[in-house]
Amino acid sequence: MTLLSPAHPAPTLTGAQVRRGTPEYRRIGAALFLTGFSAFSLIYCAQPLLTAFTRDFHVTPAQSALSLSLTTGCLALSILIMSAVADSFSRRRVMLTSLLAAALLNGLAALAPTWTLLLLCRALEGLALGGVPAVAMAYLAEEIHPRDLGAAMGQYVGGTAFGGMMGRVCIGLLAGVTSWHAALLVMAGAGLLSAAGFALLLPPSRGFQPRPAAPAREHLRRWAAHLRTPGLGALFTLGFLNLGVMVAAFNYLGFRLHAPPYGLSAAAISLIFLTYLLGSAASGWGGRLADRQGRCPLLLTGLLLSGAGLALTLLSPLPVIILGVTLITVGFFVTHSVASSSVGQLARRDKGHASALYLLAYYAGSSVVGVLGGWVWAAGGWSLLVEVCASLLVLGLLLTRTVPRT
C-alpha cells in the first residue's frame, strides 16, 4: 500500500545527490525497503487475528476490529502532526524511533492480559508509526538524484506492499500452528531486526538540515487552502471510501469463511491475502495508464472493479469468492494509486500538506468504516455488509465527476 509523504519537496540542487548503481544508493534502497516492510507488517498483522480475538477476549467482531481501526486512526492523526513538526528533527532519527517504538509496542500487545491493554498498545503503535510516512519519501527525494528517484521510490513502495502482505499472511499461518501471542511476538522481533538493519544501512542526510517548525496557524492556513481547492476534497473522500471498503471486506470475510459451511482455519484464510501481490502490481499499472488515459477513467475503473468483486463474494463457491477478493484488491490499488498521485498534481502549492490531508482521510476510512462494518455484519451478515460497501463505492463513483479531468 503506497504512502505519500507530507514533508517538503526535494531540493533543487542535485550535484551531491546519490546516483543509481552506487553502494550508497543500494544502502538507501535496502534501508527504505526495510522501513516500508516493518511499518506495514506491524499495522496489518492484527487483521488475520480478529476471529481469535473474538474467541479469546469474548468480544464482538466490531470490537475485535478495533485492534486494527485504532492503529490506523491513530496513524492518521500522527501523520498530520508529524507533517507539521518532522522538519525540526533528523530524518533518520524520526524513522528509527518510529520503527523501534512500534515494534516494542507490538510485543507488549502480544503479552497484554486484557483486551483494553491490547487496544492501548495498538493505538500507541499507530501513533508511533506516523513518523515513517511523514519523512520516508521526503528523505528519498532529498538524497536521490531526480533521474533515479523513481526506482528508489519503487523499492520503498515495494517494501510497504510486501510488509502489508506478510503482516497478514505470516501472522495467520503462525497463529494457526502456535498462538496469536507467539505470532505477534514474532512480528515484533521482525520489526526490531528491520529497525536494526535500517540503522546500519541508512546513510546520514546530506540534503536536509533540521529547521524550526512553522507556527501552527500557518499549517492550518495551508490545510484550509487545500480543502478549498477544486477536486482535492473529492480525492480525500475517495481515499476514505476506498480503503474503508477494502478493510471492512477483509475484516469480516474472515468471520464468514471461518463459519460453516466453509470452516476454514485462520491459516487457510490468511492465504487469501496473497491476492495482495496482484493488487500491488495493479497499482503501478494504474498509475502508468492514468498518465495516458487521464485520472477519471482509471478512478472509475478501479471503483467498478471493486464493486464487481464485492458482487462475486455474494456467491457461495469458494473459488468465486477468492476471485471476488482479487478484484476488490486490484480495484483498491488502481483507485488508490490514481487518487494519491492526483493529489500532488492538483495541489497548487504546499503539496506535502495536501498529501497529509489525503493520508488523514485514507486511514480514517480504515478506522471508521472498519468498525461500522462490524455493526453491519452483526445486524445483517455478509449480504448487508456488501450492500453498504457497494453504496460507498457508488458515492465514490459520483465523486469522480467533480475531479478535474486534466
PDB file of C-alpha atoms in Angstrom, residues 89-381:
ATOM      1  CA  PHE A  89      14.312  16.613  13.646  1.00  0.00           C
ATOM      2  CA  SER A  90      16.767  14.356  11.850  1.00  0.00           C
ATOM      3  CA  ARG A  91      15.070  12.245   9.153  1.00  0.00           C
ATOM      4  CA  ARG A  92      16.973   9.144  10.265  1.00  0.00           C
ATOM      5  CA  ARG A  93      16.148   9.660  13.940  1.00  0.00           C
ATOM      6  CA  VAL A  94      12.424  10.119  13.292  1.00  0.00           C
ATOM      7  CA  MET A  95      12.139   6.935  11.245  1.00  0.00           C
ATOM      8  CA  LEU A  96      14.299   4.834  13.582  1.00  0.00           C
ATOM      9  CA  THR A  97      12.426   5.985  16.675  1.00  0.00           C
ATOM     10  CA  SER A  98       9.111   5.189  14.987  1.00  0.00           C
ATOM     11  CA  LEU A  99      10.203   1.692  13.979  1.00  0.00           C
ATOM     12  CA  LEU A 100      11.678   0.779  17.364  1.00  0.00           C
ATOM     13  CA  ALA A 101       8.721   2.109  19.358  1.00  0.00           C
ATOM     14  CA  ALA A 102       6.164   0.379  17.124  1.00  0.00           C
ATOM     15  CA  ALA A 103       7.945  -2.991  17.296  1.00  0.00           C
ATOM     16  CA  LEU A 104       8.214  -2.819  21.088  1.00  0.00           C
ATOM     17  CA  LEU A 105       4.552  -1.871  21.414  1.00  0.00           C
ATOM     18  CA  ASN A 106       3.581  -4.826  19.186  1.00  0.00           C
ATOM     19  CA  GLY A 107       5.495  -7.083  21.567  1.00  0.00           C
ATOM     20  CA  LEU A 108       3.617  -5.582  24.525  1.00  0.00           C
ATOM     21  CA  ALA A 109       0.317  -6.155  22.690  1.00  0.00           C
ATOM     22  CA  ALA A 110       1.240  -9.847  22.354  1.00  0.00           C
ATOM     23  CA  LEU A 111       1.630 -10.070  26.132  1.00  0.00           C
ATOM     24  CA  ALA A 112      -1.394  -7.941  27.062  1.00  0.00           C
ATOM     25  CA  PRO A 113      -3.549  -9.801  29.616  1.00  0.00           C
ATOM     26  CA  THR A 114      -6.716  -7.811  28.872  1.00  0.00           C
ATOM     27  CA  TRP A 115      -8.497  -6.524  25.789  1.00  0.00           C
ATOM     28  CA  THR A 116      -8.212  -2.923  26.969  1.00  0.00           C
ATOM     29  CA  LEU A 117      -4.439  -3.142  27.316  1.00  0.00           C
ATOM     30  CA  LEU A 118      -4.094  -4.769  23.915  1.00  0.00           C
ATOM     31  CA  LEU A 119      -6.086  -1.948  22.322  1.00  0.00           C
ATOM     32  CA  LEU A 120      -4.000   0.649  24.160  1.00  0.00           C
ATOM     33  CA  CYS A 121      -0.795  -0.884  22.803  1.00  0.00           C
ATOM     34  CA  ARG A 122      -2.181  -0.993  19.267  1.00  0.00           C
ATOM     35  CA  ALA A 123      -3.332   2.645  19.465  1.00  0.00           C
ATOM     36  CA  LEU A 124       0.093   3.782  20.688  1.00  0.00           C
ATOM     37  CA  GLU A 125       1.634   1.727  17.893  1.00  0.00           C
ATOM     38  CA  GLY A 126      -0.287   3.755  15.335  1.00  0.00           C
ATOM     39  CA  LEU A 127       0.886   6.999  16.922  1.00  0.00           C
ATOM     40  CA  ALA A 128       4.481   5.782  16.864  1.00  0.00           C
ATOM     41  CA  LEU A 129       4.390   4.757  13.204  1.00  0.00           C
ATOM     42  CA  GLY A 130       3.347   8.206  11.987  1.00  0.00           C
ATOM     43  CA  GLY A 131       6.989   9.179  11.669  1.00  0.00           C
ATOM     44  CA  VAL A 132       7.596   6.718   8.839  1.00  0.00           C
ATOM     45  CA  PRO A 133       5.238   8.062   6.144  1.00  0.00           C
ATOM     46  CA  ALA A 134       5.895  11.600   7.355  1.00  0.00           C
ATOM     47  CA  VAL A 135       9.554  11.527   6.285  1.00  0.00           C
ATOM     48  CA  ALA A 136      10.467   8.343   4.348  1.00  0.00           C
ATOM     49  CA  MET A 137       9.712   9.626   0.862  1.00  0.00           C
ATOM     50  CA  ALA A 138      10.988  13.084   1.772  1.00  0.00           C
ATOM     51  CA  TYR A 139      14.349  11.524   2.641  1.00  0.00           C
ATOM     52  CA  LEU A 140      14.484   9.791  -0.737  1.00  0.00           C
ATOM     53  CA  ALA A 141      13.531  12.939  -2.627  1.00  0.00           C
ATOM     54  CA  GLU A 142      16.278  14.875  -0.847  1.00  0.00           C
ATOM     55  CA  GLU A 143      19.058  12.307  -1.182  1.00  0.00           C
ATOM     56  CA  ILE A 144      18.481  10.556  -4.539  1.00  0.00           C
ATOM     57  CA  HIS A 145      19.171  12.191  -7.896  1.00  0.00           C
ATOM     58  CA  PRO A 146      15.875  13.028  -9.682  1.00  0.00           C
ATOM     59  CA  ARG A 147      16.702  10.740 -12.607  1.00  0.00           C
ATOM     60  CA  ASP A 148      16.977   7.760 -10.239  1.00  0.00           C
ATOM     61  CA  LEU A 149      14.257   8.709  -7.792  1.00  0.00           C
ATOM     62  CA  GLY A 150      11.503   6.599  -9.376  1.00  0.00           C
ATOM     63  CA  ALA A 151      13.411   3.354  -8.893  1.00  0.00           C
ATOM     64  CA  ALA A 152      14.275   4.245  -5.311  1.00  0.00           C
ATOM     65  CA  MET A 153      10.665   5.106  -4.557  1.00  0.00           C
ATOM     66  CA  GLY A 154       9.684   1.788  -6.107  1.00  0.00           C
ATOM     67  CA  GLN A 155      11.850  -0.085  -3.617  1.00  0.00           C
ATOM     68  CA  TYR A 156      10.219   1.712  -0.706  1.00  0.00           C
ATOM     69  CA  VAL A 157       6.702   1.148  -2.044  1.00  0.00           C
ATOM     70  CA  GLY A 158       7.622  -2.484  -2.694  1.00  0.00           C
ATOM     71  CA  GLY A 159       8.567  -2.781   0.951  1.00  0.00           C
ATOM     72  CA  THR A 160       5.213  -1.382   2.055  1.00  0.00           C
ATOM     73  CA  ALA A 161       3.300  -3.785  -0.205  1.00  0.00           C
ATOM     74  CA  PHE A 162       5.406  -6.762   0.880  1.00  0.00           C
ATOM     75  CA  GLY A 163       5.000  -5.806   4.527  1.00  0.00           C
ATOM     76  CA  GLY A 164       1.242  -5.451   4.195  1.00  0.00           C
ATOM     77  CA  MET A 165       1.006  -8.906   2.693  1.00  0.00           C
ATOM     78  CA  MET A 166       3.418 -10.584   5.115  1.00  0.00           C
ATOM     79  CA  GLY A 167       1.727  -8.979   8.097  1.00  0.00           C
ATOM     80  CA  ARG A 168      -1.486 -10.663   7.021  1.00  0.00           C
ATOM     81  CA  VAL A 169      -0.262 -13.991   5.652  1.00  0.00           C
ATOM     82  CA  CYS A 170       2.573 -14.908   8.019  1.00  0.00           C
ATOM     83  CA  ILE A 171       0.671 -13.940  11.146  1.00  0.00           C
ATOM     84  CA  GLY A 172      -2.262 -16.104  10.099  1.00  0.00           C
ATOM     85  CA  LEU A 173      -0.014 -19.063   9.371  1.00  0.00           C
ATOM     86  CA  LEU A 174       1.935 -18.669  12.624  1.00  0.00           C
ATOM     87  CA  ALA A 175      -1.220 -18.299  14.679  1.00  0.00           C
ATOM     88  CA  GLY A 176      -2.525 -21.492  13.116  1.00  0.00           C
ATOM     89  CA  VAL A 177       0.431 -23.585  14.347  1.00  0.00           C
ATOM     90  CA  THR A 178       1.244 -21.711  17.589  1.00  0.00           C
ATOM     91  CA  SER A 179      -0.909 -18.926  19.037  1.00  0.00           C
ATOM     92  CA  TRP A 180      -1.715 -15.326  18.244  1.00  0.00           C
ATOM     93  CA  HIS A 181       0.508 -14.297  21.168  1.00  0.00           C
ATOM     94  CA  ALA A 182       3.514 -16.016  19.608  1.00  0.00           C
ATOM     95  CA  ALA A 183       2.647 -14.692  16.154  1.00  0.00           C
ATOM     96  CA  LEU A 184       2.597 -11.069  17.361  1.00  0.00           C
ATOM     97  CA  LEU A 185       5.877 -11.605  19.222  1.00  0.00           C
ATOM     98  CA  VAL A 186       7.499 -12.950  16.057  1.00  0.00           C
ATOM     99  CA  MET A 187       6.273  -9.893  14.140  1.00  0.00           C
ATOM    100  CA  ALA A 188       7.657  -7.636  16.868  1.00  0.00           C
ATOM    101  CA  GLY A 189      11.011  -9.413  16.578  1.00  0.00           C
ATOM    102  CA  ALA A 190      10.964  -8.959  12.804  1.00  0.00           C
ATOM    103  CA  GLY A 191      10.250  -5.267  13.359  1.00  0.00           C
ATOM    104  CA  LEU A 192      13.212  -4.894  15.700  1.00  0.00           C
ATOM    105  CA  LEU A 193      15.515  -6.677  13.253  1.00  0.00           C
ATOM    106  CA  SER A 194      14.275  -4.426  10.447  1.00  0.00           C
ATOM    107  CA  ALA A 195      14.957  -1.363  12.594  1.00  0.00           C
ATOM    108  CA  ALA A 196      18.465  -2.612  13.316  1.00  0.00           C
ATOM    109  CA  GLY A 197      19.096  -3.189   9.612  1.00  0.00           C
ATOM    110  CA  PHE A 198      17.736   0.257   8.845  1.00  0.00           C
ATOM    111  CA  ALA A 199      20.063   1.862  11.400  1.00  0.00           C
ATOM    112  CA  LEU A 200      23.092   0.062   9.967  1.00  0.00           C
ATOM    113  CA  LEU A 201      22.295   0.770   6.322  1.00  0.00           C
ATOM    114  CA  LEU A 202      20.855   4.275   6.060  1.00  0.00           C
ATOM    115  CA  PRO A 203      23.469   6.972   5.372  1.00  0.00           C
ATOM    116  CA  PRO A 204      23.149  10.322   7.172  1.00  0.00           C
ATOM    117  CA  SER A 205      21.174  13.046   5.390  1.00  0.00           C
ATOM    118  CA  ARG A 206      23.151  15.292   3.071  1.00  0.00           C
ATOM    119  CA  GLY A 207      20.280  17.179   1.501  1.00  0.00           C
ATOM    120  CA  PHE A 208      18.420  18.174   4.674  1.00  0.00           C
ATOM    121  CA  GLN A 209      19.123  20.017   7.897  1.00  0.00           C
ATOM    122  CA  PRO A 210      16.563  20.255  10.728  1.00  0.00           C
ATOM    123  CA  ARG A 211      14.893  23.652  10.891  1.00  0.00           C
ATOM    124  CA  PRO A 212      12.347  25.335  13.172  1.00  0.00           C
ATOM    125  CA  ALA A 213       8.758  24.309  12.565  1.00  0.00           C
ATOM    126  CA  ALA A 214       6.307  26.833  11.152  1.00  0.00           C
ATOM    127  CA  PRO A 215       3.664  28.249  13.528  1.00  0.00           C
ATOM    128  CA  ALA A 216       0.543  26.143  13.964  1.00  0.00           C
ATOM    129  CA  ARG A 217      -1.639  28.828  12.360  1.00  0.00           C
ATOM    130  CA  GLU A 218       0.476  28.603   9.194  1.00  0.00           C
ATOM    131  CA  HIS A 219      -0.150  24.856   8.907  1.00  0.00           C
ATOM    132  CA  LEU A 220      -3.869  25.417   9.482  1.00  0.00           C
ATOM    133  CA  ARG A 221      -3.886  28.044   6.723  1.00  0.00           C
ATOM    134  CA  ARG A 222      -2.220  25.628   4.282  1.00  0.00           C
ATOM    135  CA  TRP A 223      -4.601  22.769   5.080  1.00  0.00           C
ATOM    136  CA  ALA A 224      -7.638  25.052   4.752  1.00  0.00           C
ATOM    137  CA  ALA A 225      -6.425  26.253   1.363  1.00  0.00           C
ATOM    138  CA  HIS A 226      -6.279  22.669   0.083  1.00  0.00           C
ATOM    139  CA  LEU A 227      -9.812  21.977   1.269  1.00  0.00           C
ATOM    140  CA  ARG A 228     -10.943  24.872  -0.927  1.00  0.00           C
ATOM    141  CA  THR A 229      -9.017  23.653  -3.995  1.00  0.00           C
ATOM    142  CA  PRO A 230     -11.396  22.159  -6.625  1.00  0.00           C
ATOM    143  CA  GLY A 231     -11.146  18.372  -6.772  1.00  0.00           C
ATOM    144  CA  LEU A 232      -8.971  17.833  -3.708  1.00  0.00           C
ATOM    145  CA  GLY A 233     -11.896  17.349  -1.334  1.00  0.00           C
ATOM    146  CA  ALA A 234     -13.283  14.674  -3.653  1.00  0.00           C
ATOM    147  CA  LEU A 235      -9.912  12.900  -3.738  1.00  0.00           C
ATOM    148  CA  PHE A 236      -9.642  12.986   0.056  1.00  0.00           C
ATOM    149  CA  THR A 237     -13.122  11.468   0.309  1.00  0.00           C
ATOM    150  CA  LEU A 238     -12.253   8.829  -2.295  1.00  0.00           C
ATOM    151  CA  GLY A 239      -9.272   7.819  -0.180  1.00  0.00           C
ATOM    152  CA  PHE A 240     -11.577   7.479   2.840  1.00  0.00           C
ATOM    153  CA  LEU A 241     -14.125   5.365   0.968  1.00  0.00           C
ATOM    154  CA  ASN A 242     -11.627   3.243  -0.954  1.00  0.00           C
ATOM    155  CA  LEU A 243      -9.583   1.973   1.994  1.00  0.00           C
ATOM    156  CA  GLY A 244     -12.652   1.801   4.223  1.00  0.00           C
ATOM    157  CA  VAL A 245     -14.432  -0.590   1.851  1.00  0.00           C
ATOM    158  CA  MET A 246     -11.416  -2.868   1.458  1.00  0.00           C
ATOM    159  CA  VAL A 247     -10.687  -3.036   5.182  1.00  0.00           C
ATOM    160  CA  ALA A 248     -14.330  -3.729   6.043  1.00  0.00           C
ATOM    161  CA  ALA A 249     -14.488  -6.510   3.449  1.00  0.00           C
ATOM    162  CA  PHE A 250     -11.209  -8.069   4.561  1.00  0.00           C
ATOM    163  CA  ASN A 251     -12.031  -7.745   8.270  1.00  0.00           C
ATOM    164  CA  TYR A 252     -15.306  -9.634   8.162  1.00  0.00           C
ATOM    165  CA  LEU A 253     -14.689 -12.037   5.306  1.00  0.00           C
ATOM    166  CA  GLY A 254     -12.609 -13.991   7.786  1.00  0.00           C
ATOM    167  CA  PHE A 255     -15.626 -14.442  10.059  1.00  0.00           C
ATOM    168  CA  ARG A 256     -17.723 -15.639   7.122  1.00  0.00           C
ATOM    169  CA  LEU A 257     -15.131 -18.172   5.954  1.00  0.00           C
ATOM    170  CA  HIS A 258     -14.422 -19.364   9.493  1.00  0.00           C
ATOM    171  CA  ALA A 259     -18.076 -20.274   9.991  1.00  0.00           C
ATOM    172  CA  PRO A 260     -19.980 -23.155   8.306  1.00  0.00           C
ATOM    173  CA  PRO A 261     -20.192 -24.252   5.555  1.00  0.00           C
ATOM    174  CA  TYR A 262     -16.554 -23.288   4.916  1.00  0.00           C
ATOM    175  CA  GLY A 263     -14.994 -23.793   8.351  1.00  0.00           C
ATOM    176  CA  LEU A 264     -11.594 -22.508   7.236  1.00  0.00           C
ATOM    177  CA  SER A 265      -8.784 -22.131   9.738  1.00  0.00           C
ATOM    178  CA  ALA A 266      -7.049 -18.815  10.376  1.00  0.00           C
ATOM    179  CA  ALA A 267      -4.038 -20.115   8.448  1.00  0.00           C
ATOM    180  CA  ALA A 268      -6.141 -21.003   5.393  1.00  0.00           C
ATOM    181  CA  ILE A 269      -7.964 -17.672   5.481  1.00  0.00           C
ATOM    182  CA  SER A 270      -4.682 -15.757   5.663  1.00  0.00           C
ATOM    183  CA  LEU A 271      -3.535 -17.325   2.372  1.00  0.00           C
ATOM    184  CA  ILE A 272      -6.301 -15.408   0.607  1.00  0.00           C
ATOM    185  CA  PHE A 273      -4.295 -12.256   1.301  1.00  0.00           C
ATOM    186  CA  LEU A 274      -1.747 -13.437  -1.249  1.00  0.00           C
ATOM    187  CA  THR A 275      -4.041 -11.684  -3.721  1.00  0.00           C
ATOM    188  CA  TYR A 276      -2.379  -8.547  -2.350  1.00  0.00           C
ATOM    189  CA  LEU A 277       0.597  -9.248  -4.626  1.00  0.00           C
ATOM    190  CA  LEU A 278      -1.533  -8.957  -7.752  1.00  0.00           C
ATOM    191  CA  GLY A 279      -3.146  -5.827  -6.393  1.00  0.00           C
ATOM    192  CA  SER A 280       0.224  -4.250  -5.717  1.00  0.00           C
ATOM    193  CA  ALA A 281       1.260  -4.871  -9.321  1.00  0.00           C
ATOM    194  CA  ALA A 282      -2.006  -3.256 -10.442  1.00  0.00           C
ATOM    195  CA  SER A 283      -1.005  -0.088  -8.596  1.00  0.00           C
ATOM    196  CA  GLY A 284       1.883   0.583 -10.969  1.00  0.00           C
ATOM    197  CA  TRP A 285      -0.224  -0.386 -13.972  1.00  0.00           C
ATOM    198  CA  GLY A 286      -2.984   2.000 -12.950  1.00  0.00           C
ATOM    199  CA  GLY A 287      -0.576   4.879 -12.460  1.00  0.00           C
ATOM    200  CA  ARG A 288       1.058   4.412 -15.864  1.00  0.00           C
ATOM    201  CA  LEU A 289      -2.280   4.063 -17.659  1.00  0.00           C
ATOM    202  CA  ALA A 290      -3.653   7.160 -15.928  1.00  0.00           C
ATOM    203  CA  ASP A 291      -0.802   9.158 -17.461  1.00  0.00           C
ATOM    204  CA  ARG A 292      -2.127   8.232 -20.910  1.00  0.00           C
ATOM    205  CA  GLN A 293      -5.889   7.957 -20.383  1.00  0.00           C
ATOM    206  CA  GLY A 294      -6.498  10.529 -17.657  1.00  0.00           C
ATOM    207  CA  ARG A 295      -7.286  10.114 -13.986  1.00  0.00           C
ATOM    208  CA  CYS A 296     -11.096   9.960 -14.124  1.00  0.00           C
ATOM    209  CA  PRO A 297     -11.389   6.861 -16.378  1.00  0.00           C
ATOM    210  CA  LEU A 298      -8.953   4.992 -14.124  1.00  0.00           C
ATOM    211  CA  LEU A 299     -10.737   6.065 -10.951  1.00  0.00           C
ATOM    212  CA  LEU A 300     -13.972   4.751 -12.452  1.00  0.00           C
ATOM    213  CA  THR A 301     -12.246   1.518 -13.477  1.00  0.00           C
ATOM    214  CA  GLY A 302     -10.837   0.904 -10.009  1.00  0.00           C
ATOM    215  CA  LEU A 303     -14.131   1.539  -8.248  1.00  0.00           C
ATOM    216  CA  LEU A 304     -16.067  -0.654 -10.703  1.00  0.00           C
ATOM    217  CA  LEU A 305     -13.570  -3.498 -10.277  1.00  0.00           C
ATOM    218  CA  SER A 306     -14.026  -3.330  -6.511  1.00  0.00           C
ATOM    219  CA  GLY A 307     -17.794  -3.337  -6.950  1.00  0.00           C
ATOM    220  CA  ALA A 308     -17.660  -6.373  -9.236  1.00  0.00           C
ATOM    221  CA  GLY A 309     -15.503  -8.149  -6.680  1.00  0.00           C
ATOM    222  CA  LEU A 310     -17.980  -7.414  -3.907  1.00  0.00           C
ATOM    223  CA  ALA A 311     -20.797  -8.845  -6.046  1.00  0.00           C
ATOM    224  CA  LEU A 312     -18.863 -12.073  -6.635  1.00  0.00           C
ATOM    225  CA  THR A 313     -18.348 -12.593  -2.897  1.00  0.00           C
ATOM    226  CA  LEU A 314     -22.130 -12.923  -2.527  1.00  0.00           C
ATOM    227  CA  LEU A 315     -21.923 -16.267  -4.347  1.00  0.00           C
ATOM    228  CA  SER A 316     -21.189 -19.496  -2.492  1.00  0.00           C
ATOM    229  CA  PRO A 317     -18.337 -21.311  -4.292  1.00  0.00           C
ATOM    230  CA  LEU A 318     -15.036 -20.599  -2.541  1.00  0.00           C
ATOM    231  CA  PRO A 319     -13.048 -20.115  -5.795  1.00  0.00           C
ATOM    232  CA  VAL A 320     -15.565 -17.454  -6.880  1.00  0.00           C
ATOM    233  CA  ILE A 321     -15.213 -15.687  -3.517  1.00  0.00           C
ATOM    234  CA  ILE A 322     -11.423 -15.692  -3.905  1.00  0.00           C
ATOM    235  CA  LEU A 323     -11.819 -14.223  -7.401  1.00  0.00           C
ATOM    236  CA  GLY A 324     -14.032 -11.550  -5.872  1.00  0.00           C
ATOM    237  CA  VAL A 325     -11.393 -10.741  -3.247  1.00  0.00           C
ATOM    238  CA  THR A 326      -8.814 -10.464  -6.035  1.00  0.00           C
ATOM    239  CA  LEU A 327     -10.958  -7.946  -7.927  1.00  0.00           C
ATOM    240  CA  ILE A 328     -11.570  -5.936  -4.747  1.00  0.00           C
ATOM    241  CA  THR A 329      -7.821  -5.800  -4.145  1.00  0.00           C
ATOM    242  CA  VAL A 330      -6.937  -4.851  -7.724  1.00  0.00           C
ATOM    243  CA  GLY A 331      -9.676  -2.216  -7.786  1.00  0.00           C
ATOM    244  CA  PHE A 332      -8.491  -0.777  -4.497  1.00  0.00           C
ATOM    245  CA  PHE A 333      -4.894  -0.433  -5.674  1.00  0.00           C
ATOM    246  CA  VAL A 334      -5.853   1.116  -9.008  1.00  0.00           C
ATOM    247  CA  THR A 335      -8.074   3.680  -7.296  1.00  0.00           C
ATOM    248  CA  HIS A 336      -5.510   4.452  -4.606  1.00  0.00           C
ATOM    249  CA  SER A 337      -2.591   4.851  -6.979  1.00  0.00           C
ATOM    250  CA  VAL A 338      -4.507   7.285  -9.192  1.00  0.00           C
ATOM    251  CA  ALA A 339      -6.141   9.231  -6.353  1.00  0.00           C
ATOM    252  CA  SER A 340      -2.937   9.614  -4.341  1.00  0.00           C
ATOM    253  CA  SER A 341      -0.875  10.744  -7.327  1.00  0.00           C
ATOM    254  CA  SER A 342      -3.641  13.155  -8.382  1.00  0.00           C
ATOM    255  CA  VAL A 343      -3.423  14.931  -5.033  1.00  0.00           C
ATOM    256  CA  GLY A 344       0.094  16.083  -5.820  1.00  0.00           C
ATOM    257  CA  GLN A 345      -0.944  17.126  -9.332  1.00  0.00           C
ATOM    258  CA  LEU A 346      -3.936  19.218  -8.227  1.00  0.00           C
ATOM    259  CA  ALA A 347      -2.318  20.893  -5.226  1.00  0.00           C
ATOM    260  CA  ARG A 348      -1.053  24.269  -6.412  1.00  0.00           C
ATOM    261  CA  ARG A 349       1.482  24.636  -3.592  1.00  0.00           C
ATOM    262  CA  ASP A 350       2.356  23.090  -0.204  1.00  0.00           C
ATOM    263  CA  LYS A 351       1.932  19.650  -1.737  1.00  0.00           C
ATOM    264  CA  GLY A 352       3.121  17.951   1.435  1.00  0.00           C
ATOM    265  CA  HIS A 353       0.212  19.383   3.384  1.00  0.00           C
ATOM    266  CA  ALA A 354      -2.199  18.136   0.707  1.00  0.00           C
ATOM    267  CA  SER A 355      -0.672  14.675   0.984  1.00  0.00           C
ATOM    268  CA  ALA A 356      -1.077  14.776   4.762  1.00  0.00           C
ATOM    269  CA  LEU A 357      -4.786  15.513   4.396  1.00  0.00           C
ATOM    270  CA  TYR A 358      -5.182  12.659   1.911  1.00  0.00           C
ATOM    271  CA  LEU A 359      -3.492  10.237   4.310  1.00  0.00           C
ATOM    272  CA  LEU A 360      -5.585  11.510   7.203  1.00  0.00           C
ATOM    273  CA  ALA A 361      -8.772  10.743   5.267  1.00  0.00           C
ATOM    274  CA  TYR A 362      -7.330   7.480   3.930  1.00  0.00           C
ATOM    275  CA  TYR A 363      -6.561   5.966   7.313  1.00  0.00           C
ATOM    276  CA  ALA A 364      -9.650   7.477   8.905  1.00  0.00           C
ATOM    277  CA  GLY A 365     -11.631   5.459   6.358  1.00  0.00           C
ATOM    278  CA  SER A 366      -9.947   2.294   7.562  1.00  0.00           C
ATOM    279  CA  SER A 367     -10.853   3.114  11.160  1.00  0.00           C
ATOM    280  CA  VAL A 368     -14.407   4.355  10.740  1.00  0.00           C
ATOM    281  CA  VAL A 369     -15.710   2.007   8.037  1.00  0.00           C
ATOM    282  CA  GLY A 370     -13.793  -0.902   9.557  1.00  0.00           C
ATOM    283  CA  VAL A 371     -15.675  -0.564  12.844  1.00  0.00           C
ATOM    284  CA  LEU A 372     -19.033   0.334  11.285  1.00  0.00           C
ATOM    285  CA  GLY A 373     -18.703  -2.771   9.135  1.00  0.00           C
ATOM    286  CA  GLY A 374     -18.756  -4.871  12.302  1.00  0.00           C
ATOM    287  CA  TRP A 375     -22.105  -3.441  13.328  1.00  0.00           C
ATOM    288  CA  VAL A 376     -23.452  -4.026   9.844  1.00  0.00           C
ATOM    289  CA  TRP A 377     -22.140  -7.613   9.897  1.00  0.00           C
ATOM    290  CA  ALA A 378     -23.859  -8.229  13.249  1.00  0.00           C
ATOM    291  CA  ALA A 379     -27.114  -6.736  12.004  1.00  0.00           C
ATOM    292  CA  GLY A 380     -27.429  -8.424   8.616  1.00  0.00           C
ATOM    293  CA  GLY A 381     -24.469 -10.659   7.835  1.00  0.00           C
TER     294      GLY A 381
END
